[in-house]
Coordinates of C-alpha atoms and ligand atoms in Angstrom, one line a residue:
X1 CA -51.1 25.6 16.9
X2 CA -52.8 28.9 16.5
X3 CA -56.5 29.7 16.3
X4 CA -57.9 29.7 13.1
X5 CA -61.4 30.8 11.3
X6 CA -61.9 27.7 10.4
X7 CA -65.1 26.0 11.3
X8 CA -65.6 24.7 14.4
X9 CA -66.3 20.8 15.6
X10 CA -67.3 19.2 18.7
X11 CA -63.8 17.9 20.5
X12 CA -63.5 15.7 23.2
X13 CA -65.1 16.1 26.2
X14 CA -68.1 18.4 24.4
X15 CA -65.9 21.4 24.2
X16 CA -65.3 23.3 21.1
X17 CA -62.1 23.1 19.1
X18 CA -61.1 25.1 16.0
X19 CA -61.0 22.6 13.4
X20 CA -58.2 23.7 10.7
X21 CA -59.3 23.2 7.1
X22 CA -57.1 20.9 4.7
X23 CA -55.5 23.0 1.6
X24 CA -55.0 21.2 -1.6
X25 CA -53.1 23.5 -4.3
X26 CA -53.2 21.3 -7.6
X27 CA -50.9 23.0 -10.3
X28 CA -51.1 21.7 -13.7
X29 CA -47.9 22.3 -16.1
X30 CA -48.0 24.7 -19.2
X31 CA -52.1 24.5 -19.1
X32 CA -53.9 27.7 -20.2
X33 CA -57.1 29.4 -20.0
X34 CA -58.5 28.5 -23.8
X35 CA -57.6 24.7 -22.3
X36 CA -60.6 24.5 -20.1
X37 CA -63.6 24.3 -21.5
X38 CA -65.5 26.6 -18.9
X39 CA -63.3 29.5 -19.5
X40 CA -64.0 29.1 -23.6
X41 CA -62.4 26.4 -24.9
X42 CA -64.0 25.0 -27.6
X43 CA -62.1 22.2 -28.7
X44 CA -61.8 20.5 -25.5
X45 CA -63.9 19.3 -22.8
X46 CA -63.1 19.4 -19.7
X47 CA -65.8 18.3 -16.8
X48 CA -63.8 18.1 -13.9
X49 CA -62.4 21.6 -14.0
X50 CA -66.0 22.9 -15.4
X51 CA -66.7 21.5 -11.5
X52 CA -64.5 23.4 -10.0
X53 CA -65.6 26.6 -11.3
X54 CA -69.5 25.6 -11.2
X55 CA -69.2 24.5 -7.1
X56 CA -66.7 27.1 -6.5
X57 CA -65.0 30.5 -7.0
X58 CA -63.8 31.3 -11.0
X59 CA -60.7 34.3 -10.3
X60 CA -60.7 35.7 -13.9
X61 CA -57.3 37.7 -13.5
X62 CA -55.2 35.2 -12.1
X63 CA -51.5 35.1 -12.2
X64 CA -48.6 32.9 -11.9
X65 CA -45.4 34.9 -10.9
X66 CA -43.6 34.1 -14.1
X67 CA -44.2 32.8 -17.6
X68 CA -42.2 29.7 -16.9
X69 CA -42.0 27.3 -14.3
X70 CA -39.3 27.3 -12.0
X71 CA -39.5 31.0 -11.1
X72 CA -43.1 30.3 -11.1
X73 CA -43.3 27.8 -8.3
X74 CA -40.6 29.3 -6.5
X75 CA -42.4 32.6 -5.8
X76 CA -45.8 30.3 -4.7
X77 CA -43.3 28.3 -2.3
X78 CA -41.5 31.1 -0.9
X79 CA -44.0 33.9 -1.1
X80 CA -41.0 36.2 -2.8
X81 CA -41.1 37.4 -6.5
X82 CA -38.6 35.3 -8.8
X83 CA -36.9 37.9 -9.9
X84 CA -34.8 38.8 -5.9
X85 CA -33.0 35.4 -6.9
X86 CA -31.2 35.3 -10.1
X87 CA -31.1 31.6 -10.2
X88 CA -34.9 31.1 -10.3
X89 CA -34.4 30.0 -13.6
X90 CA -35.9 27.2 -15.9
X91 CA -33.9 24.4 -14.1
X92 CA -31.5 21.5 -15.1
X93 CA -33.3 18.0 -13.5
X94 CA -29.3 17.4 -11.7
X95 CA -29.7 21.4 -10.4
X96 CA -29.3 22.2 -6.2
X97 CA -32.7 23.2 -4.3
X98 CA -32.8 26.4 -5.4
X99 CA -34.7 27.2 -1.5
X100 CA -32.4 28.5 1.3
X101 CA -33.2 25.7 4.5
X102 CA -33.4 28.6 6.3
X103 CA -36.0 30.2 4.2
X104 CA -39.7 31.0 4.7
X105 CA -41.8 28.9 2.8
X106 CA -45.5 28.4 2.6
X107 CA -45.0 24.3 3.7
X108 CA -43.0 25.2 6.7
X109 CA -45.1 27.8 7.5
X110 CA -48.7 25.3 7.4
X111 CA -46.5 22.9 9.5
X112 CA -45.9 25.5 12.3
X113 CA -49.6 25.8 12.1
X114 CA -49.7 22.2 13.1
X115 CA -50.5 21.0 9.2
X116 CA -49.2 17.5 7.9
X117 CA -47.4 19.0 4.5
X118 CA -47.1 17.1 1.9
X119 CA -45.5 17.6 -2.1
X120 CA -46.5 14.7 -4.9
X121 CA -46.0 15.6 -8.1
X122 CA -43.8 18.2 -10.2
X123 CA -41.2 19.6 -8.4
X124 CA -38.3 21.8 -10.6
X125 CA -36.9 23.4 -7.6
X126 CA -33.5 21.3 -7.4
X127 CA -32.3 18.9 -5.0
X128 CA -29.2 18.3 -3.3
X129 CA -26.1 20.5 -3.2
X130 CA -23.3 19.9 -5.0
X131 CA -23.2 16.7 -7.3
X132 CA -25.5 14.7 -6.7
X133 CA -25.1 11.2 -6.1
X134 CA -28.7 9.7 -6.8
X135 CA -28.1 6.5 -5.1
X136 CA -27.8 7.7 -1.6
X137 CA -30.2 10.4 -0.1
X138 CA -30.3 13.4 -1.3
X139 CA -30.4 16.2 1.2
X140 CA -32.2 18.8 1.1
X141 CA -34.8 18.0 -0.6
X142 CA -38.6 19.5 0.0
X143 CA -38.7 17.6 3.5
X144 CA -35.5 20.2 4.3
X145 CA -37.8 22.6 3.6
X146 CA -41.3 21.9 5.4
X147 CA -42.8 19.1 3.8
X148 CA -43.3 15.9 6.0
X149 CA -43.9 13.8 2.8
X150 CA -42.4 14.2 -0.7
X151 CA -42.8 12.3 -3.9
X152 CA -41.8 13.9 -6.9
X153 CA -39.9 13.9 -10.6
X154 CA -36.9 16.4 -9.7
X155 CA -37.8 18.4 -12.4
X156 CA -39.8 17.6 -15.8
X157 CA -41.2 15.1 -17.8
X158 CA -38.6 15.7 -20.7
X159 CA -35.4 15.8 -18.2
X160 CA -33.4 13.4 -16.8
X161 CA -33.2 11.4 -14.1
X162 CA -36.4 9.8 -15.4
X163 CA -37.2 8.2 -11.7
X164 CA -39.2 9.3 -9.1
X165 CA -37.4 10.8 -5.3
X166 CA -39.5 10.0 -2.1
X167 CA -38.3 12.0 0.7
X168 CA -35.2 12.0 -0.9
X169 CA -34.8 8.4 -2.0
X170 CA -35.2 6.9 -5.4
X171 CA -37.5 4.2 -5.2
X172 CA -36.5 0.8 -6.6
X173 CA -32.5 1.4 -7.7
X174 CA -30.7 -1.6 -7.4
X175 CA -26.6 -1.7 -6.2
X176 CA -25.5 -3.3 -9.7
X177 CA -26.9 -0.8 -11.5
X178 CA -26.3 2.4 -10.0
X179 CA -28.1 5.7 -11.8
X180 CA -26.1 8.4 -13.3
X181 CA -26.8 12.0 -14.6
X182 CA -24.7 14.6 -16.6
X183 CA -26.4 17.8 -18.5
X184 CA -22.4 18.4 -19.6
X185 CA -21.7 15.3 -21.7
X186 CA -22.7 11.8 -22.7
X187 CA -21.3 8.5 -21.1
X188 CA -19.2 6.5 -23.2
X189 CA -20.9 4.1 -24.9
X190 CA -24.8 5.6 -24.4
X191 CA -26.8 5.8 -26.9
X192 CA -28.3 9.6 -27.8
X193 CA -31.4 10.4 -30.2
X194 CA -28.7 11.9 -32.4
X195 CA -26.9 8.5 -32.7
X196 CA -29.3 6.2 -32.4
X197 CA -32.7 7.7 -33.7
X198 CA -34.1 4.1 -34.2
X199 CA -34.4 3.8 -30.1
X200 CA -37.0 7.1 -30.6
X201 CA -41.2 6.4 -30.8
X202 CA -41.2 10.2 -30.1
X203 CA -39.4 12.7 -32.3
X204 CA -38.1 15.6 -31.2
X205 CA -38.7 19.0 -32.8
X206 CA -36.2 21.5 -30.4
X207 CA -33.3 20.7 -28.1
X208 CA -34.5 16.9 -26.5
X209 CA -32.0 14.9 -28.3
X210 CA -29.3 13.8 -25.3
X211 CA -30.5 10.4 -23.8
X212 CA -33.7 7.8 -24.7
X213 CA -35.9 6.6 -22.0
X214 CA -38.9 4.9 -23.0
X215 CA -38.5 5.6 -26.3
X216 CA -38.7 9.4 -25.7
X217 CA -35.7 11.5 -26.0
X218 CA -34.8 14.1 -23.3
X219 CA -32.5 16.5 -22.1
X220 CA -30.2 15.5 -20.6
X221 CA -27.8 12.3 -20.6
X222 CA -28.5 9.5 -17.9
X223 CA -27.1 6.1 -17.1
X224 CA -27.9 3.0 -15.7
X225 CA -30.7 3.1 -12.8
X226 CA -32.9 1.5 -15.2
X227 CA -35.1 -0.3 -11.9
X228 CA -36.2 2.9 -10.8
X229 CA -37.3 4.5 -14.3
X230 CA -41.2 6.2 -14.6
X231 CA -43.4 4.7 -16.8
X232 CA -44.3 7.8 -18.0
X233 CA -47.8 6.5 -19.6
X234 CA -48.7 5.7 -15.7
X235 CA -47.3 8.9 -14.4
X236 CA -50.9 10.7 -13.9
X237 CA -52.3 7.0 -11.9
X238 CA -49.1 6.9 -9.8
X239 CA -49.0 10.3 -8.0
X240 CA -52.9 10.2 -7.8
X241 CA -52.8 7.4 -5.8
X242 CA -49.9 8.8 -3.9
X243 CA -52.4 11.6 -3.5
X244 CA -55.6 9.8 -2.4
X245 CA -53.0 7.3 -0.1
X246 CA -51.8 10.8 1.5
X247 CA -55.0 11.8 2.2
X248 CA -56.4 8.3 3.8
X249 CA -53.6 8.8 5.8
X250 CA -54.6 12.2 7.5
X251 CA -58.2 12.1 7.6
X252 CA -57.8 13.0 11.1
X253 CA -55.8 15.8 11.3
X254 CA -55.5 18.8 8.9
X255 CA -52.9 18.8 5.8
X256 CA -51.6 20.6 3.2
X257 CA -50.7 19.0 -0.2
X258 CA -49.0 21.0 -3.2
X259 CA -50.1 18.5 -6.3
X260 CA -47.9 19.5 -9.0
X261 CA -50.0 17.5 -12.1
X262 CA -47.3 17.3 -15.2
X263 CA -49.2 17.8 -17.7
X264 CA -49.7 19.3 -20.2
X265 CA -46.1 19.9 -19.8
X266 CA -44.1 18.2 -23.1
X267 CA -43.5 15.3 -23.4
X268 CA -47.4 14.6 -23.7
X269 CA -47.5 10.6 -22.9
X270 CA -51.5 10.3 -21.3
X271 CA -52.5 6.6 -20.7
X272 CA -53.4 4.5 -23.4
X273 CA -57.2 5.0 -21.5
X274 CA -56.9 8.6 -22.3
X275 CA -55.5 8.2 -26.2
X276 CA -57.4 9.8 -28.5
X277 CA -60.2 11.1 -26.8
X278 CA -59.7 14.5 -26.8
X279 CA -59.9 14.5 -31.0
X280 CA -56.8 17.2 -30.4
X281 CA -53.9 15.0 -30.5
X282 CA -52.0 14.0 -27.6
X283 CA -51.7 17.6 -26.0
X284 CA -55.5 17.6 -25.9
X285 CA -55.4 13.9 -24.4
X286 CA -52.6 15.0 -21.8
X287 CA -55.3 17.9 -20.9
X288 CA -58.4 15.4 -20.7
X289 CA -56.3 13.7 -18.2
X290 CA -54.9 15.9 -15.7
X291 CA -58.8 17.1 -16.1
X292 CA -60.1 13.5 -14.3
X293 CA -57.4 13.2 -12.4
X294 CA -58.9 16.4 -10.6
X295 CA -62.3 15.1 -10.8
X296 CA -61.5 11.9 -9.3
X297 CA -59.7 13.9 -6.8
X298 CA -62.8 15.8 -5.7
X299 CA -64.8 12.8 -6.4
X300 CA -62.4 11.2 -3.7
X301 CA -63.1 14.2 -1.0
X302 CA -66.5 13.5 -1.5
X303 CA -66.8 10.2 -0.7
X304 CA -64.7 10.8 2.6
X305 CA -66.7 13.6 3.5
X306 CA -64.2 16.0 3.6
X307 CA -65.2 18.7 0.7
X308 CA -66.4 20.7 3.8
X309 CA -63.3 21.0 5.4
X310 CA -60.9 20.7 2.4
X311 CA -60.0 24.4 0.4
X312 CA -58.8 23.0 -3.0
X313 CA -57.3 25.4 -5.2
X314 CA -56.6 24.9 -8.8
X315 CA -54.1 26.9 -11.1
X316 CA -51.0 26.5 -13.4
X317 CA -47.8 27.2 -13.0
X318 CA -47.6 29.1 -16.8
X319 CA -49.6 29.8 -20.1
X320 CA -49.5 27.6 -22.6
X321 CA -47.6 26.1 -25.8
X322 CA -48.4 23.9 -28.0
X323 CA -44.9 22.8 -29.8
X324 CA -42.4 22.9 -27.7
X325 CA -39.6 21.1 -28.7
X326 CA -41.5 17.1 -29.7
X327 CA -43.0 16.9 -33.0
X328 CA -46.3 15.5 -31.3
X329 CA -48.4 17.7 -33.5
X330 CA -50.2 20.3 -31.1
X331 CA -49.4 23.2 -33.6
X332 CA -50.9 21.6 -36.0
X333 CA -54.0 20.7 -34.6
X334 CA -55.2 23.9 -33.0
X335 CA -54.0 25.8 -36.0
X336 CA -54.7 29.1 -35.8
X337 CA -56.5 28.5 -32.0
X338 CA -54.2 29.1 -29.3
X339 CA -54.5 27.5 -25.9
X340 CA -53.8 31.5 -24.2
X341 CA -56.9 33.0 -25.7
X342 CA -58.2 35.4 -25.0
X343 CA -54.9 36.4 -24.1
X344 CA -51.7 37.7 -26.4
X345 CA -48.3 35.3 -25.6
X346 CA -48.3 32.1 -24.2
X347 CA -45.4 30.6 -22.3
X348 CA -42.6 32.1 -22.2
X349 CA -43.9 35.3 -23.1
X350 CA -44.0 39.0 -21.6
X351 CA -47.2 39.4 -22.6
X352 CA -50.5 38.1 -20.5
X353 CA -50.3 35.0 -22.3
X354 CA -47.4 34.1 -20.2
X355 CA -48.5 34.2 -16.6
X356 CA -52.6 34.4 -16.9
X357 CA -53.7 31.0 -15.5
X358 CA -57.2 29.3 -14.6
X359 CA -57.6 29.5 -11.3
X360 CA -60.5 28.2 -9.4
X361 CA -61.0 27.6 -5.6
X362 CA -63.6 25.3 -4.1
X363 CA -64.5 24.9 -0.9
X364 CA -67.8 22.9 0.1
X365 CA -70.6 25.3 2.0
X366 CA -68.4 28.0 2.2
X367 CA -67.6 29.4 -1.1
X368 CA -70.5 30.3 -2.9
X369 CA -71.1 27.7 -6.1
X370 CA -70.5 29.8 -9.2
X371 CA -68.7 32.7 -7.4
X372 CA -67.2 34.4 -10.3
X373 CA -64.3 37.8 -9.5
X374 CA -62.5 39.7 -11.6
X375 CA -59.9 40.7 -8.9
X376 CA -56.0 40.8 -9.5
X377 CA -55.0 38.0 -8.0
X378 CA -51.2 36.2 -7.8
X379 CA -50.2 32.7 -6.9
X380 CA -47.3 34.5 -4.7
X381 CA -50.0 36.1 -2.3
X382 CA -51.4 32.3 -1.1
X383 CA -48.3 32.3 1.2
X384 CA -49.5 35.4 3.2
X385 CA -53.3 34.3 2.2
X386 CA -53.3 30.9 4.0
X387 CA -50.9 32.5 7.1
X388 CA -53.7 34.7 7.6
X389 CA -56.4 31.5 7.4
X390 CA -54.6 29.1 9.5
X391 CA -53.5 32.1 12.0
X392 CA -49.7 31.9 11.5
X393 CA -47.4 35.4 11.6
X394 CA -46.4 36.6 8.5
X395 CA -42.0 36.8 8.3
X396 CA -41.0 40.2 7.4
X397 CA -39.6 41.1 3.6
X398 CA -41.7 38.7 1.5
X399 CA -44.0 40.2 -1.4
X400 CA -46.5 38.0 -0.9
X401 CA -49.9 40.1 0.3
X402 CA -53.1 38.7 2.7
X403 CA -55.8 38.6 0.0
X404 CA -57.8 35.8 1.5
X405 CA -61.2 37.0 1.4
X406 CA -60.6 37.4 -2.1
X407 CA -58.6 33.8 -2.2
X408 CA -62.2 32.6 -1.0
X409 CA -65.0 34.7 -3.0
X410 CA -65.8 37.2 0.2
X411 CA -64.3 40.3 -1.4
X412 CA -63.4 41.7 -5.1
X413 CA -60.8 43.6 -3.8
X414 CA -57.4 42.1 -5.3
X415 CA -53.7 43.7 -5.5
X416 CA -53.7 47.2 -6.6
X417 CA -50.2 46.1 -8.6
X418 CA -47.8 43.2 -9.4
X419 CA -44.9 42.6 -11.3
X420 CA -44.7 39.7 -13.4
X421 CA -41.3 38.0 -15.1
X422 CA -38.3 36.4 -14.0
X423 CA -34.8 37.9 -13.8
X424 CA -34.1 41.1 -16.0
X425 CA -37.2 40.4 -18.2
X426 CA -40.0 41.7 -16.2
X427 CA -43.5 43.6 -16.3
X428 CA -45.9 45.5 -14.6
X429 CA -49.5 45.4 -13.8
X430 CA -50.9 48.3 -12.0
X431 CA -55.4 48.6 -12.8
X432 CA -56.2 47.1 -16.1
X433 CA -52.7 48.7 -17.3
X434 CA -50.0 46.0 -18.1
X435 CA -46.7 48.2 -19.1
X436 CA -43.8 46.1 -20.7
X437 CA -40.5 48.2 -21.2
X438 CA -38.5 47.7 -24.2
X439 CA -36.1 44.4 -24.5
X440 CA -34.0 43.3 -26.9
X441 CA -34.9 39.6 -28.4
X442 CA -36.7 37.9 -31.2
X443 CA -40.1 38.9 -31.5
X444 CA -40.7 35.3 -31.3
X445 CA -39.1 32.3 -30.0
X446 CA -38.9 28.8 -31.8
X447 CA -42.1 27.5 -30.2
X448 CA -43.3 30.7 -32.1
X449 CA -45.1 32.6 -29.4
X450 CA -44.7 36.3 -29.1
X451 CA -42.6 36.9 -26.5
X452 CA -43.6 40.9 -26.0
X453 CA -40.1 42.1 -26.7
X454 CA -40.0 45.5 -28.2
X455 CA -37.8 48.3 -28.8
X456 CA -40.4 51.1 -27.3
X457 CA -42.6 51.1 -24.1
X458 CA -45.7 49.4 -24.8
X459 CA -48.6 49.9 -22.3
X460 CA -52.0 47.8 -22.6
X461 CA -55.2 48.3 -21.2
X462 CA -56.7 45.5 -20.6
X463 CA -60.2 46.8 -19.5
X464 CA -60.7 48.0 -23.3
X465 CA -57.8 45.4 -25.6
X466 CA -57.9 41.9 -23.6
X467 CA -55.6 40.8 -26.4
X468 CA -52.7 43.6 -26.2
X469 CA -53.5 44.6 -29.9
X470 CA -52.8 48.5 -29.5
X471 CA -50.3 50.0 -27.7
X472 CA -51.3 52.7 -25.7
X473 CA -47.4 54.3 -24.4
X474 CA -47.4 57.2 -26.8
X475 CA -51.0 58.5 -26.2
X476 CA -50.8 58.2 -22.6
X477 CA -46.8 59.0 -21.1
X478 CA -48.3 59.8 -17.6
X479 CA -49.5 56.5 -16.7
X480 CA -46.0 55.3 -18.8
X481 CA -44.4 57.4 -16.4
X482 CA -46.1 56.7 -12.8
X483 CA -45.8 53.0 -13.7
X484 CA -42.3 53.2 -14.4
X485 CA -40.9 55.1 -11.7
X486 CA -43.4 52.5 -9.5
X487 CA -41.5 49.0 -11.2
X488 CA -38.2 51.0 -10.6
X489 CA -39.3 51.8 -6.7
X490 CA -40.1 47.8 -6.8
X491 CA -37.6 45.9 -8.8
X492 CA -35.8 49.1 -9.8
X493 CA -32.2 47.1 -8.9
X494 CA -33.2 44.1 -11.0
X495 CA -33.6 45.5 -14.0
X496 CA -31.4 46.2 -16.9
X497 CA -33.7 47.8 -19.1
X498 CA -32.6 51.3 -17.7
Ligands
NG6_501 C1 -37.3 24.6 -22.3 C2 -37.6 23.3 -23.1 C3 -39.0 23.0 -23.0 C4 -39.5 23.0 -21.5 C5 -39.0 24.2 -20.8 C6 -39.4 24.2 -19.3 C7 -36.1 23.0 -25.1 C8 -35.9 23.3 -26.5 N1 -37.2 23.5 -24.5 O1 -35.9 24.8 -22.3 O2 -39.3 21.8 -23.6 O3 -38.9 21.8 -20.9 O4 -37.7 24.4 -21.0 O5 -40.7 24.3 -19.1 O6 -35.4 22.2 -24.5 S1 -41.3 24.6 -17.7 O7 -42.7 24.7 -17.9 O8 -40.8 23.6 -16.8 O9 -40.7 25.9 -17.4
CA502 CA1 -44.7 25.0 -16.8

C-alpha cells in the first residue's frame, strides 16, 4: 500500500497510520448543467446536488471525454481519450468488454493502492467475449478488470437484457427459463412493439421498437429470463441500497465506488414516489430522483461519520436531451428551455453542449464549502488525479493528467488543452478557444440538437460567446492555425477531416 496525503489516524499500538480516504464518483446519465438547480435551472429543484456544490467545490468547465456515453466512461475508466479505440462506441447491451484485461484502469489501479473497488450502477462498457451465454458467468466482466464487487445493467435502461449482472451472474434466472438476447433478429414467436403495440404503456418516438419489457419497448430483442427482469420503477432504490450495503461493508477499510445513476437516461421510469413532482414531466421526475438518491447518499456518509474521510465526486457522463427516441413528452415541456444552457448542443453534439457536465466534489473539512473554479477540467484526468492522492505510479502512454489540487479546490490551474469527441468526430479546447473542424452531417440529428457539423472551421471563444453564437475562424486564422496543427500533433492519425 503506498503512502498517501490522506489524513492521518491513530493505529494500533498509538502509532500513526496514513489513513486512505474513500472515493465515491457518482455519474448520472444524459444529466446537464440547466438540470441542476444551482447551476441555473429554473424549472427544477434540486436540493441534494445544490448540497454538493454549497459544502463542496463547484468546477464550472468540466468535461466528460465525449458527448455520449460509452466513449465517455471509457476514457474515466481507462484514463485514455475514446477516440485511440475505434470501438468506444455507443454500445449494443449483448456487446464484449470493450477494456483490454491487461489494461490500466482507474479500479485496478485504487486496488493496487489497497482500495476495496466497487461498480453499482450503469455500466455500457460490454461483457463477455464472444456470444454471450447469460445463464452461465460471464467473464470478463468489471471484476476482470479491478473491481472486487460489481452490480450493474450491462448497458442502458432502453436495451436489452433487462436484468441486472453481479460479478458476472444474473441474479434470480431460473433453468426452465433460460434468458436470450439478439440485436440481429427477433425470436420466433416474440412479440415486438411493431407487432404488438397493445403490450406498450410507453410509446416510442425513434428506434425502441424490437422487444417489450414492462410495458416499455427497447432495443433490442430478448427472450425468456423473465425471473431475473428489473423493475425498472425500483431501479434508483435497488442500486442505492446496493450502495449504502457496500459501504456498511467497508467502513473499516478504504474503498472506491464508481455509482453509475441511470437517470435521466431514456427510458425515464422514476418511482411512483417521485411521479409528478418535478411539474416537468417524467424527465424532470427521473432528475428529482437521481437528485435524492445523492442526498440520501450523503445523508448516509453522514450518519456513519465518514464525510471526513469520503471524497465524493459528482458529474455526468454527457449533456443532455430531452426526446430521445420515447414520446414521454420532455420536448414539450421545456419548450424552448434546453437542459444544456448556457451551453450550444446537447448530447450528441460537437459543440459544448455535448461534453460540459456539472461537476461538484465534496469532501468534509477539507474542501472549502462553496469553493467555486473556473479551471479546465476532464473526467479522463481523475485516473492520474486519484494515482497521485492515494500514491500509486502513474503507467506510461495514458492522457489522463495529475490535476488533483484542482480535483480538490487547492489550485485554479486546469489543463492548458483537451480534445473532446469520439472516433473521427472530434474537437479541441485549447484557453477559452473551442475549434471544431468542418464535418459532414445534418446540422441536426432527430432528437433535434445541433450537432456542430459545418462545412468551414468554426472557432469559439468562450470567455466572450458562452453559447458558440459567432464564429470567430475567419477573423482570427492564427489561433485556427496553432490549434490545428496542435489537434493534428494529438489525434492527428485519428482524424479524417484532413
Ligand atoms: C441511441 C438511442 C438513445 C440512447 C443512446 C445512448 C435510438 C434512436 N437512440 O442510439 O435512446 O440509448 O443511443 O445513450 O435508439 S448513451 O447516453 O448511453 O450514450
Ligand atoms: Ca449518457
Amino acid at each position: 500500500m503506498a503512502a498517501t496525503a490522506a489524513a492521518a489516524v491513530s493505529g494500533c499500538g498509538g502509532q500513526e497510520k496514513e489513513r486512505q480516504p474513500n472515493v465515491i464518483i457518482i455519474l448520472a446519465d444524459d444529466l446537464g448543467c440547466g438540470d441542476v438547480s444551482c447551476l441555473g435551472s429554473t424549472v427544477l429543484n434540486t436540493p441534494g446536488l445544490d448540497r454538493m456544490c454549497r459544502e463542496g467545490l463547484n468546477l464550472t468547465d468540466a468535461h466528460s471525454a465525449a458527448p455520449t456515453s460509452t466513449p465517455s466512461r471509457y476514457s474515466l475508466m481507462t484514463g485514455q481519450y475514446p477516440w485511440r479505440n475505434r470501438d468506444a462506441e455507443i454500445l449494443a447491451g449483448d456487446a464484449n468488454l470493450l477494456i483490454r484485461e491487461d489494461q490500466p484502469t482507474i479500479a485496478r489501479m485504487m486496488r493496487d493502492a489497497g482500495y476495496e473497488t466497487a461498480v453499482i450502477g450503469k455500466w455500457h462498457l460490454g461483457l463477455g467475449k464472444g456470444k454471450i451465454d447469460w445463464n452461465r458467468e460471464i467473464t470478463p466482466n468489471p471484476n476482470s478488470i479491478g473491481f472486487d464487487y460489481s452490480y450493474i445493467i450491462a448497458a442502458t435502461v432502453d436495451r436489452v437484457p433487462t436484468v441486472y449482472v453481479e460479478n458476472g451472474i444474473v441474479p434470480g434466472l431460473e433453468e426452465d427459463d433460460p434468458l436470450m438476447v439478439s440485436y440481429t433478429e427477433n425470436f420466433p414467436g416474440e412479440p415486438t412493439a411493431l407487432t404488438n403495440p397493445e403490450l406498450m404503456t410507453m410509446r416510442w418516438s425513434d428506434g425502441h421498437n424490437c422487444s417489450v419489457v414492462n410495458g416499455i419497448p427497447r432495443i433490442g430483442y430478448q427472450k425468456g429470463g423473465k425471473n431475473a427482469y428489473w423493475d425498472d420503477e425500483t431501479m434508483a432504490d435497488v442500486f442505492l441500497d446496493k450502495v449504502k450495503e457496500f459501504i456498511g461493508k467497508n467502513t473499516g477499510r478504504p474503498f472506491f465506488l464508481y455509482y453509475g445513476l441511470h437517470e435521466p437516461h431514456v427510458p425515464r421510469t422514476p418511482h411512483p414516489r417521485f411521479a409528478g413532482t418535478s411539474g416537468m414531466g417524467p424527465r424532470g421526475d427521473a432528475v428529482v430522483e437521481a437528485d435524492w438518491c445523492v442526498n440520501e447518499l450523503l445523508d448516509y456518509l453522514d450518519e456513519t461519520g465518514l464525510s471526513e474521510n469520503t471524497i465524493v465526486i459528482f458529474s455526468s457522463d454527457n449533456g443532455p436531451v430531452l426526446d430521445d427516441g420515447y414520446a414521454d413528452g420532455a420536448a414539450e415541456k421545456w419548450g424552448d428551455l434546453t437542459p444544456a444552457l448556457p451551453y450550444r448542443g446537447g448530447k450528441y453534439s460537437l459543440y459544448d453542449g455535448g461534453t460540459h457536465v456539472p461537476f461538484f466534489v465534496r469532501w468534509t473539512g477539507h474542501i472549502k464549502p462553496g469553493t467555486v473554479s473556473d479551471a479546465l477540467v476532464c473526467q479522463m484526468d481523475l485516473y492520474a488525479s486519484l494515482a497521485a492522492l492515494v500514491g500509486e505510479k502513474m503507467p506510461g502512454g495514458l492522457d489522463s493528467r495529475n490535476t488533483l489540487d484542482t480535483f480538490l479546490g487547492k489550485s485554479d490551474e486546469g489543463r492548458e488543452d483537451l480534445v473532446l469527441g469520439s472516433n473521427e468526430r472530434l474537437s479541441y479546447r485549447s484557453g477559452n478557444w473551442h475549434l471544431i473542424p468542418p464535418y459532414d452531417g445534418p446540422e441536426r440529428n432527430t432528437p433535434n440538437i445541433e450537432l456542430g457539423n459545418s462545412r468551414t472551421w468554426s472557432l469559439y471563444d468562450l470567455a466572450s460567446d458562452i453559447h458558440e453564437d459567432i464564429n470567430l475562424a475567419e477573423e482570427y486564422p492564427d489561433i485556427v492555425s496553432r490549434m490545428k496543427d496542435r489537434l493534428d500533433e494529438t489525434a492527428g492519425d485519428y482524424l479524417d477531416f484532413q
